[in-house]
Amino acid sequence: MGAWPEGGAHSPSSLFSGPAHIAYARASEDLKRWWAENPRTTLAEYTYLTGMVRPDISLVLNVGSAHAGEFGGREATAKAKGELVEALEPGGTALLNADDPLVAAMASRSKAPVAYFGCSA
């Protein structure tokens, strides 16, 4: 990872072996940026995590079928991933894939400005 212009960044070493809140607890107070790709398996887990540390940017790439078994289908997966967009404050940014209708529909759940990416953007 390259240098950040304003301070440090942290990515948890436990990316797929532990919950994100463990990495939050280990982040230093002077940390300027923290990122994680952390798949969830139940509804409201994103709400729980973003209640501890509010995101400035939420990026949603797609709603596939990988987690459909845990969530109960693609629509339920979209509901769970949309929690990341709902957690944004008005000064944040939601980055949504315009090519995935379930992701693009999350724009209505955001209090923050929305930017789209993809071939349809």
Tab-separated table of N, CA, C and O in Angstrom:
chain	number	residue	atom	x	y	z
A	1	MET	N	0.848	-1.164	0.000
A	1	MET	CA	0.000	0.000	0.000
A	1	MET	C	0.896	1.228	0.000
A	1	MET	O	1.885	1.289	0.699
A	2	GLY	N	0.538	2.227	-0.787
A	2	GLY	CA	1.308	3.459	-0.872
A	2	GLY	C	1.093	4.342	0.333
A	2	GLY	O	0.264	4.086	1.193
A	3	ALA	N	1.853	5.421	0.375
A	3	ALA	CA	1.748	6.357	1.489
A	3	ALA	C	0.480	7.184	1.371
A	3	ALA	O	0.063	7.559	0.281
A	4	TRP	N	-0.133	7.461	2.488
A	4	TRP	CA	-1.309	8.321	2.540
A	4	TRP	C	-0.838	9.744	2.772
A	4	TRP	O	0.092	9.973	3.528
A	5	PRO	N	-1.477	10.741	2.170
A	5	PRO	CA	-1.014	12.118	2.310
A	5	PRO	C	-1.157	12.693	3.708
A	5	PRO	O	-0.396	13.540	4.095
A	6	GLU	N	-2.127	12.257	4.498
A	6	GLU	CA	-2.360	12.836	5.819
A	6	GLU	C	-2.384	11.761	6.899
A	6	GLU	O	-3.427	11.414	7.419
A	7	GLY	N	-1.259	11.211	7.239
A	7	GLY	CA	-1.228	10.259	8.328
A	7	GLY	C	-1.290	8.819	7.862
A	7	GLY	O	-1.215	8.513	6.692
A	8	GLY	N	-1.447	7.927	8.827
A	8	GLY	CA	-1.362	6.506	8.560
A	8	GLY	C	-2.646	5.883	8.086
A	8	GLY	O	-3.688	6.506	8.037
A	9	ALA	N	-2.533	4.630	7.721
A	9	ALA	CA	-3.691	3.829	7.327
A	9	ALA	C	-3.538	2.462	7.957
A	9	ALA	O	-2.445	2.043	8.288
A	10	HIS	N	-4.640	1.769	8.114
A	10	HIS	CA	-4.604	0.452	8.747
A	10	HIS	C	-5.536	-0.485	8.010
A	10	HIS	O	-6.644	-0.122	7.671
A	11	SER	N	-5.052	-1.659	7.739
A	11	SER	CA	-5.884	-2.733	7.225
A	11	SER	C	-5.681	-3.903	8.165
A	11	SER	O	-4.545	-4.259	8.473
A	12	PRO	N	-6.734	-4.487	8.661
A	12	PRO	CA	-6.565	-5.559	9.638
A	12	PRO	C	-5.896	-6.784	9.035
A	12	PRO	O	-6.227	-7.189	7.931
A	13	SER	N	-4.960	-7.353	9.770
A	13	SER	CA	-4.319	-8.576	9.306
A	13	SER	C	-5.271	-9.758	9.419
A	13	SER	O	-5.071	-10.790	8.806
A	14	SER	N	-6.326	-9.584	10.188
A	14	SER	CA	-7.296	-10.654	10.396
A	14	SER	C	-8.463	-10.529	9.420
A	14	SER	O	-9.587	-10.862	9.752
A	15	LEU	N	-8.191	-10.075	8.201
A	15	LEU	CA	-9.245	-9.724	7.262
A	15	LEU	C	-10.318	-10.802	7.139
A	15	LEU	O	-11.494	-10.515	7.191
A	16	PHE	N	-9.932	-12.056	6.995
A	16	PHE	CA	-10.929	-13.107	6.849
A	16	PHE	C	-10.927	-14.076	8.016
A	16	PHE	O	-11.622	-15.059	7.996
A	17	SER	N	-10.157	-13.772	9.070
A	17	SER	CA	-10.110	-14.716	10.178
A	17	SER	C	-10.717	-14.168	11.462
A	17	SER	O	-10.698	-14.830	12.469
A	18	GLY	N	-11.247	-12.954	11.429
A	18	GLY	CA	-11.833	-12.411	12.642
A	18	GLY	C	-12.713	-11.232	12.329
A	18	GLY	O	-12.638	-10.663	11.257
A	19	PRO	N	-13.542	-10.860	13.261
A	19	PRO	CA	-14.464	-9.748	13.025
A	19	PRO	C	-13.746	-8.408	12.985
A	19	PRO	O	-12.702	-8.218	13.591
A	20	ALA	N	-14.321	-7.462	12.265
A	20	ALA	CA	-13.714	-6.150	12.093
A	20	ALA	C	-13.574	-5.405	13.406
A	20	ALA	O	-12.638	-4.641	13.578
A	21	HIS	N	-14.494	-5.607	14.360
A	21	HIS	CA	-14.416	-4.832	15.592
A	21	HIS	C	-13.153	-5.144	16.385
A	21	HIS	O	-12.717	-4.339	17.173
A	22	ILE	N	-12.531	-6.284	16.171
A	22	ILE	CA	-11.253	-6.583	16.821
A	22	ILE	C	-10.179	-5.659	16.273
A	22	ILE	O	-9.391	-5.091	17.003
A	23	ALA	N	-10.160	-5.466	14.962
A	23	ALA	CA	-9.182	-4.572	14.356
A	23	ALA	C	-9.454	-3.131	14.757
A	23	ALA	O	-8.529	-2.363	14.966
A	24	TYR	N	-10.714	-2.713	14.876
A	24	TYR	CA	-11.027	-1.371	15.342
A	24	TYR	C	-10.392	-1.132	16.704
A	24	TYR	O	-9.827	-0.096	16.960
A	25	ALA	N	-10.506	-2.097	17.583
A	25	ALA	CA	-9.992	-1.945	18.933
A	25	ALA	C	-8.476	-1.798	18.948
A	25	ALA	O	-7.930	-1.159	19.827
A	26	ARG	N	-7.786	-2.349	17.953
A	26	ARG	CA	-6.334	-2.272	17.911
A	26	ARG	C	-5.811	-1.042	17.171
A	26	ARG	O	-4.640	-0.788	17.175
A	27	ALA	N	-6.677	-0.292	16.510
A	27	ALA	CA	-6.234	0.882	15.752
A	27	ALA	C	-5.783	1.978	16.722
A	27	ALA	O	-6.370	2.186	17.763
A	28	SER	N	-4.717	2.694	16.353
A	28	SER	CA	-4.189	3.742	17.222
A	28	SER	C	-5.058	4.989	17.156
A	28	SER	O	-5.798	5.205	16.195
A	29	GLU	N	-4.954	5.841	18.170
A	29	GLU	CA	-5.767	7.051	18.237
A	29	GLU	C	-5.418	8.054	17.147
A	29	GLU	O	-6.259	8.851	16.750
A	30	ASP	N	-4.168	8.075	16.675
A	30	ASP	CA	-3.762	9.040	15.657
A	30	ASP	C	-4.013	8.529	14.235
A	30	ASP	O	-3.644	9.179	13.265
A	31	LEU	N	-4.667	7.421	14.125
A	31	LEU	CA	-4.955	6.842	12.822
A	31	LEU	C	-5.901	7.735	12.031
A	31	LEU	O	-6.922	8.177	12.536
A	32	LYS	N	-5.546	8.013	10.793
A	32	LYS	CA	-6.369	8.867	9.942
A	32	LYS	C	-7.322	8.057	9.068
A	32	LYS	O	-8.397	8.519	8.734
A	33	ARG	N	-6.922	6.870	8.663
A	33	ARG	CA	-7.740	6.056	7.773
A	33	ARG	C	-7.692	4.598	8.199
A	33	ARG	O	-6.679	4.102	8.626
A	34	TRP	N	-8.829	3.958	8.043
A	34	TRP	CA	-8.938	2.531	8.331
A	34	TRP	C	-9.841	1.944	7.273
A	34	TRP	O	-10.890	2.496	6.969
A	35	TRP	N	-9.417	0.854	6.662
A	35	TRP	CA	-10.280	0.228	5.657
A	35	TRP	C	-10.370	-1.255	5.936
A	35	TRP	O	-9.474	-1.857	6.517
A	36	ALA	N	-11.487	-1.794	5.530
A	36	ALA	CA	-11.664	-3.238	5.686
A	36	ALA	C	-12.674	-3.733	4.669
A	36	ALA	O	-13.644	-3.063	4.355
A	37	GLU	N	-12.405	-4.882	4.154
A	37	GLU	CA	-13.395	-5.636	3.384
A	37	GLU	C	-13.719	-6.791	4.295
A	37	GLU	O	-12.905	-7.667	4.515
A	38	ASN	N	-14.849	-6.719	4.898
A	38	ASN	CA	-15.162	-7.720	5.908
A	38	ASN	C	-16.551	-8.284	5.661
A	38	ASN	O	-17.544	-7.657	5.993
A	39	PRO	N	-16.630	-9.465	5.066
A	39	PRO	CA	-17.939	-10.041	4.791
A	39	PRO	C	-18.696	-10.365	6.070
A	39	PRO	O	-18.129	-10.833	7.040
A	40	ARG	N	-19.962	-10.077	6.056
A	40	ARG	CA	-20.831	-10.357	7.191
A	40	ARG	C	-21.703	-11.557	6.873
A	40	ARG	O	-21.918	-11.886	5.721
A	41	THR	N	-22.242	-12.169	7.891
A	41	THR	CA	-23.074	-13.350	7.678
A	41	THR	C	-24.472	-13.238	8.273
A	41	THR	O	-25.276	-14.130	8.086
A	42	THR	N	-24.745	-12.164	8.994
A	42	THR	CA	-26.093	-11.987	9.536
A	42	THR	C	-26.532	-10.539	9.358
A	42	THR	O	-25.710	-9.635	9.281
A	43	LEU	N	-27.846	-10.342	9.309
A	43	LEU	CA	-28.373	-8.991	9.233
A	43	LEU	C	-28.006	-8.222	10.492
A	43	LEU	O	-27.888	-8.793	11.568
A	44	ALA	N	-27.808	-6.956	10.354
A	44	ALA	CA	-27.507	-6.002	11.431
A	44	ALA	C	-26.051	-6.032	11.897
A	44	ALA	O	-25.689	-5.234	12.752
A	45	GLU	N	-25.203	-6.887	11.350
A	45	GLU	CA	-23.791	-6.860	11.747
A	45	GLU	C	-23.111	-5.583	11.274
A	45	GLU	O	-22.304	-5.005	11.989
A	46	TYR	N	-23.415	-5.130	10.064
A	46	TYR	CA	-22.838	-3.876	9.588
A	46	TYR	C	-23.313	-2.721	10.457
A	46	TYR	O	-22.549	-1.823	10.786
A	47	THR	N	-24.583	-2.728	10.831
A	47	THR	CA	-25.115	-1.673	11.691
A	47	THR	C	-24.365	-1.663	13.017
A	47	THR	O	-24.005	-0.597	13.528
A	48	TYR	N	-24.109	-2.825	13.565
A	48	TYR	CA	-23.364	-2.931	14.817
A	48	TYR	C	-21.966	-2.338	14.665
A	48	TYR	O	-21.532	-1.513	15.470
A	49	LEU	N	-21.251	-2.728	13.618
A	49	LEU	CA	-19.875	-2.268	13.425
A	49	LEU	C	-19.806	-0.781	13.114
A	49	LEU	O	-18.953	-0.065	13.636
A	50	THR	N	-20.707	-0.290	12.265
A	50	THR	CA	-20.673	1.131	11.933
A	50	THR	C	-21.187	1.997	13.077
A	50	THR	O	-20.979	3.204	13.085
A	51	GLY	N	-21.829	1.383	14.050
A	51	GLY	CA	-22.193	2.109	15.261
A	51	GLY	C	-20.976	2.410	16.116
A	51	GLY	O	-20.959	3.377	16.871
A	52	MET	N	-19.938	1.599	15.993
A	52	MET	CA	-18.692	1.830	16.726
A	52	MET	C	-17.810	2.846	16.014
A	52	MET	O	-17.223	3.710	16.643
A	53	VAL	N	-17.697	2.701	14.708
A	53	VAL	CA	-16.845	3.578	13.903
A	53	VAL	C	-17.613	3.925	12.639
A	53	VAL	O	-17.867	3.063	11.799
A	54	ARG	N	-18.009	5.174	12.499
A	54	ARG	CA	-18.784	5.619	11.343
A	54	ARG	C	-17.888	5.718	10.112
A	54	ARG	O	-16.820	6.321	10.170
A	55	PRO	N	-18.344	5.159	8.998
A	55	PRO	CA	-17.551	5.285	7.762
A	55	PRO	C	-17.721	6.664	7.133
A	55	PRO	O	-18.774	7.299	7.278
A	56	ASP	N	-16.686	7.133	6.457
A	56	ASP	CA	-16.762	8.349	5.646
A	56	ASP	C	-17.155	7.997	4.218
A	56	ASP	O	-17.774	8.785	3.522
A	57	ILE	N	-16.746	6.808	3.786
A	57	ILE	CA	-17.029	6.323	2.440
A	57	ILE	C	-17.507	4.887	2.557
A	57	ILE	O	-16.922	4.084	3.277
A	58	SER	N	-18.575	4.573	1.845
A	58	SER	CA	-19.031	3.184	1.748
A	58	SER	C	-19.031	2.798	0.277
A	58	SER	O	-19.653	3.469	-0.545
A	59	LEU	N	-18.327	1.745	-0.044
A	59	LEU	CA	-18.207	1.235	-1.398
A	59	LEU	C	-18.909	-0.112	-1.468
A	59	LEU	O	-18.586	-1.018	-0.701
A	60	VAL	N	-19.879	-0.228	-2.365
A	60	VAL	CA	-20.575	-1.502	-2.543
A	60	VAL	C	-20.368	-1.928	-3.990
A	60	VAL	O	-20.822	-1.250	-4.917
A	61	LEU	N	-19.673	-3.048	-4.174
A	61	LEU	CA	-19.335	-3.533	-5.511
A	61	LEU	C	-20.476	-4.291	-6.167
A	61	LEU	O	-20.812	-4.032	-7.310
A	62	ASN	N	-21.032	-5.253	-5.440
A	62	ASN	CA	-22.109	-6.043	-6.032
A	62	ASN	C	-22.868	-6.804	-4.958
A	62	ASN	O	-22.442	-6.874	-3.810
A	63	VAL	N	-24.004	-7.330	-5.374
A	63	VAL	CA	-24.774	-8.249	-4.537
A	63	VAL	C	-24.851	-9.541	-5.326
A	63	VAL	O	-25.624	-9.660	-6.270
A	64	GLY	N	-23.992	-10.459	-4.970
A	64	GLY	CA	-23.956	-11.742	-5.659
A	64	GLY	C	-24.714	-12.802	-4.879
A	64	GLY	O	-25.517	-12.499	-3.992
A	65	SER	N	-24.421	-14.028	-5.190
A	65	SER	CA	-25.098	-15.131	-4.515
A	65	SER	C	-24.223	-15.810	-3.463
A	65	SER	O	-24.667	-16.746	-2.824
A	66	ALA	N	-22.993	-15.316	-3.265
A	66	ALA	CA	-22.068	-15.961	-2.327
A	66	ALA	C	-22.615	-16.020	-0.903
A	66	ALA	O	-22.399	-16.993	-0.194
A	67	HIS	N	-23.333	-14.980	-0.474
A	67	HIS	CA	-23.848	-14.933	0.892
A	67	HIS	C	-25.350	-15.186	0.958
A	67	HIS	O	-25.965	-15.022	2.013
A	68	ALA	N	-25.925	-15.579	-0.157
A	68	ALA	CA	-27.383	-15.774	-0.206
A	68	ALA	C	-27.845	-16.819	0.807
A	68	ALA	O	-28.921	-16.688	1.392
A	69	GLY	N	-27.043	-17.850	1.028
A	69	GLY	CA	-27.414	-18.888	1.990
A	69	GLY	C	-27.487	-18.359	3.410
A	69	GLY	O	-28.414	-18.688	4.155
A	70	GLU	N	-26.512	-17.517	3.792
A	70	GLU	CA	-26.504	-16.970	5.148
A	70	GLU	C	-27.621	-15.949	5.352
A	70	GLU	O	-28.237	-15.878	6.401
A	71	PHE	N	-27.849	-15.110	4.330
A	71	PHE	CA	-28.816	-14.027	4.465
A	71	PHE	C	-30.227	-14.424	4.066
A	71	PHE	O	-31.183	-13.775	4.450
A	72	GLY	N	-30.360	-15.440	3.230
A	72	GLY	CA	-31.681	-15.851	2.789
A	72	GLY	C	-32.061	-15.328	1.418
A	72	GLY	O	-33.233	-15.117	1.149
A	73	GLY	N	-31.082	-15.093	0.571
A	73	GLY	CA	-31.347	-14.646	-0.797
A	73	GLY	C	-30.620	-13.359	-1.129
A	73	GLY	O	-30.077	-12.685	-0.249
A	74	ARG	N	-30.622	-13.018	-2.422
A	74	ARG	CA	-29.919	-11.822	-2.880
A	74	ARG	C	-30.546	-10.541	-2.333
A	74	ARG	O	-29.848	-9.592	-1.992
A	75	GLU	N	-31.874	-10.491	-2.251
A	75	GLU	CA	-32.528	-9.293	-1.739
A	75	GLU	C	-32.160	-9.053	-0.272
A	75	GLU	O	-31.943	-7.919	0.149
A	76	ALA	N	-32.088	-10.116	0.508
A	76	ALA	CA	-31.688	-9.989	1.911
A	76	ALA	C	-30.219	-9.595	2.015
A	76	ALA	O	-29.836	-8.832	2.909
A	77	THR	N	-29.380	-10.101	1.105
A	77	THR	CA	-27.977	-9.705	1.074
A	77	THR	C	-27.873	-8.214	0.774
A	77	THR	O	-27.084	-7.493	1.394
A	78	ALA	N	-28.686	-7.723	-0.171
A	78	ALA	CA	-28.695	-6.296	-0.499
A	78	ALA	C	-29.136	-5.473	0.710
A	78	ALA	O	-28.587	-4.393	0.971
A	79	LYS	N	-30.102	-5.972	1.454
A	79	LYS	CA	-30.548	-5.265	2.658
A	79	LYS	C	-29.396	-5.128	3.644
A	79	LYS	O	-29.176	-4.061	4.223
A	80	ALA	N	-28.646	-6.212	3.840
A	80	ALA	CA	-27.520	-6.191	4.775
A	80	ALA	C	-26.423	-5.254	4.290
A	80	ALA	O	-25.920	-4.420	5.057
A	81	LYS	N	-26.040	-5.365	3.027
A	81	LYS	CA	-24.978	-4.499	2.511
A	81	LYS	C	-25.404	-3.033	2.513
A	81	LYS	O	-24.577	-2.140	2.660
A	82	GLY	N	-26.678	-2.780	2.357
A	82	GLY	CA	-27.190	-1.417	2.389
A	82	GLY	C	-27.012	-0.742	3.734
A	82	GLY	O	-27.050	0.490	3.825
A	83	GLU	N	-26.799	-1.519	4.792
A	83	GLU	CA	-26.533	-0.948	6.109
A	83	GLU	C	-25.286	-0.073	6.071
A	83	GLU	O	-25.190	0.909	6.813
A	84	LEU	N	-24.319	-0.421	5.199
A	84	LEU	CA	-23.107	0.387	5.063
A	84	LEU	C	-23.420	1.760	4.497
A	84	LEU	O	-22.805	2.754	4.857
A	85	VAL	N	-24.376	1.825	3.599
A	85	VAL	CA	-24.790	3.086	2.995
A	85	VAL	C	-25.619	3.899	4.001
A	85	VAL	O	-25.448	5.114	4.125
A	86	GLU	N	-26.479	3.239	4.736
A	86	GLU	CA	-27.298	3.916	5.746
A	86	GLU	C	-26.455	4.536	6.848
A	86	GLU	O	-26.863	5.525	7.458
A	87	ALA	N	-25.291	3.984	7.118
A	87	ALA	CA	-24.439	4.459	8.206
A	87	ALA	C	-23.728	5.771	7.884
A	87	ALA	O	-23.202	6.419	8.787
A	88	LEU	N	-23.725	6.168	6.629
A	88	LEU	CA	-23.017	7.384	6.242
A	88	LEU	C	-23.701	8.637	6.770
A	88	LEU	O	-24.922	8.742	6.749
A	89	GLU	N	-22.898	9.574	7.227
A	89	GLU	CA	-23.390	10.896	7.601
A	89	GLU	C	-23.519	11.731	6.327
A	89	GLU	O	-22.945	11.378	5.288
A	90	PRO	N	-24.232	12.859	6.369
A	90	PRO	CA	-24.399	13.681	5.167
A	90	PRO	C	-23.088	14.120	4.511
A	90	PRO	O	-23.046	14.337	3.308
A	91	GLY	N	-22.018	14.226	5.250
A	91	GLY	CA	-20.724	14.616	4.693
A	91	GLY	C	-19.939	13.477	4.076
A	91	GLY	O	-18.844	13.682	3.559
A	92	GLY	N	-20.458	12.268	4.121
A	92	GLY	CA	-19.765	11.109	3.567
A	92	GLY	C	-20.040	10.955	2.084
A	92	GLY	O	-20.598	11.839	1.435
A	93	THR	N	-19.660	9.791	1.560
A	93	THR	CA	-19.895	9.477	0.146
A	93	THR	C	-20.216	8.004	0.004
A	93	THR	O	-19.496	7.155	0.533
A	94	ALA	N	-21.266	7.720	-0.732
A	94	ALA	CA	-21.591	6.338	-1.093
A	94	ALA	C	-21.103	6.108	-2.517
A	94	ALA	O	-21.426	6.881	-3.419
A	95	LEU	N	-20.296	5.083	-2.715
A	95	LEU	CA	-19.810	4.702	-4.038
A	95	LEU	C	-20.521	3.414	-4.427
A	95	LEU	O	-20.297	2.365	-3.823
A	96	LEU	N	-21.387	3.500	-5.432
A	96	LEU	CA	-22.251	2.373	-5.778
A	96	LEU	C	-22.075	1.953	-7.224
A	96	LEU	O	-21.950	2.795	-8.122
A	97	ASN	N	-22.126	0.658	-7.449
A	97	ASN	CA	-22.009	0.079	-8.777
A	97	ASN	C	-23.319	0.270	-9.539
A	97	ASN	O	-24.342	-0.330	-9.194
A	98	ALA	N	-23.273	1.084	-10.589
A	98	ALA	CA	-24.478	1.368	-11.378
A	98	ALA	C	-24.917	0.164	-12.203
A	98	ALA	O	-26.052	0.119	-12.666
A	99	ASP	N	-24.034	-0.814	-12.393
A	99	ASP	CA	-24.349	-1.985	-13.212
A	99	ASP	C	-25.106	-3.071	-12.453
A	99	ASP	O	-25.577	-4.024	-13.056
A	100	ASP	N	-25.191	-2.958	-11.153
A	100	ASP	CA	-25.909	-3.932	-10.335
A	100	ASP	C	-27.164	-3.246	-9.791
A	100	ASP	O	-27.064	-2.357	-8.938
A	101	PRO	N	-28.347	-3.620	-10.268
A	101	PRO	CA	-29.576	-2.939	-9.839
A	101	PRO	C	-29.804	-2.958	-8.330
A	101	PRO	O	-30.324	-1.989	-7.775
A	102	LEU	N	-29.411	-4.035	-7.659
A	102	LEU	CA	-29.593	-4.100	-6.207
A	102	LEU	C	-28.673	-3.115	-5.491
A	102	LEU	O	-29.035	-2.556	-4.453
A	103	VAL	N	-27.487	-2.906	-6.040
A	103	VAL	CA	-26.555	-1.934	-5.453
A	103	VAL	C	-27.012	-0.514	-5.773
A	103	VAL	O	-27.065	0.350	-4.897
A	104	ALA	N	-27.343	-0.253	-7.026
A	104	ALA	CA	-27.769	1.092	-7.423
A	104	ALA	C	-28.988	1.545	-6.615
A	104	ALA	O	-29.111	2.725	-6.281
A	105	ALA	N	-29.865	0.621	-6.269
A	105	ALA	CA	-31.062	0.952	-5.493
A	105	ALA	C	-30.740	1.394	-4.069
A	105	ALA	O	-31.573	2.008	-3.408
A	106	MET	N	-29.537	1.130	-3.596
A	106	MET	CA	-29.141	1.536	-2.245
A	106	MET	C	-29.022	3.050	-2.120
A	106	MET	O	-28.979	3.578	-1.012
A	107	ALA	N	-28.982	3.762	-3.226
A	107	ALA	CA	-28.860	5.223	-3.187
A	107	ALA	C	-29.969	5.848	-2.356
A	107	ALA	O	-29.744	6.833	-1.641
A	108	SER	N	-31.151	5.279	-2.402
A	108	SER	CA	-32.277	5.841	-1.649
A	108	SER	C	-32.100	5.682	-0.139
A	108	SER	O	-32.803	6.340	0.634
A	109	ARG	N	-31.157	4.867	0.276
A	109	ARG	CA	-30.921	4.633	1.706
A	109	ARG	C	-29.815	5.536	2.265
A	109	ARG	O	-29.519	5.487	3.455
A	110	SER	N	-29.217	6.368	1.412
A	110	SER	CA	-28.068	7.179	1.816
A	110	SER	C	-28.465	8.605	2.162
A	110	SER	O	-29.190	9.255	1.419
A	111	LYS	N	-27.940	9.091	3.295
A	111	LYS	CA	-28.061	10.510	3.647
A	111	LYS	C	-26.927	11.302	2.992
A	111	LYS	O	-26.955	12.521	2.967
A	112	ALA	N	-25.937	10.590	2.495
A	112	ALA	CA	-24.749	11.201	1.895
A	112	ALA	C	-24.890	11.263	0.375
A	112	ALA	O	-25.702	10.541	-0.206
A	113	PRO	N	-24.086	12.099	-0.260
A	113	PRO	CA	-24.067	12.110	-1.713
A	113	PRO	C	-23.662	10.737	-2.259
A	113	PRO	O	-22.904	10.000	-1.621
A	114	VAL	N	-24.165	10.407	-3.439
A	114	VAL	CA	-23.894	9.123	-4.065
A	114	VAL	C	-23.119	9.354	-5.367
A	114	VAL	O	-23.475	10.233	-6.156
A	115	ALA	N	-22.075	8.565	-5.562
A	115	ALA	CA	-21.335	8.550	-6.820
A	115	ALA	C	-21.415	7.126	-7.360
A	115	ALA	O	-21.352	6.151	-6.594
A	116	TYR	N	-21.598	7.021	-8.666
A	116	TYR	CA	-21.722	5.711	-9.296
A	116	TYR	C	-20.481	5.386	-10.109
A	116	TYR	O	-19.807	6.276	-10.623
A	117	PHE	N	-20.205	4.109	-10.242
A	117	PHE	CA	-19.146	3.635	-11.127
A	117	PHE	C	-19.695	2.459	-11.901
A	117	PHE	O	-20.754	1.911	-11.581
A	118	GLY	N	-18.998	2.060	-12.941
A	118	GLY	CA	-19.407	0.927	-13.762
A	118	GLY	C	-19.667	1.365	-15.204
A	118	GLY	O	-19.634	2.554	-15.519
A	119	CYS	N	-19.959	0.427	-16.054
A	119	CYS	CA	-20.196	0.711	-17.465
A	119	CYS	C	-21.435	1.580	-17.675
A	119	CYS	O	-21.512	2.333	-18.632
A	120	SER	N	-22.409	1.477	-16.770
A	120	SER	CA	-23.648	2.244	-16.884
A	120	SER	C	-23.549	3.630	-16.265
A	120	SER	O	-24.495	4.405	-16.372
A	121	ALA	N	-22.436	3.907	-15.612
A	121	ALA	CA	-22.305	5.193	-14.884
A	121	ALA	C	-22.062	6.354	-15.819
A	121	ALA	O	-21.538	6.243	-16.869
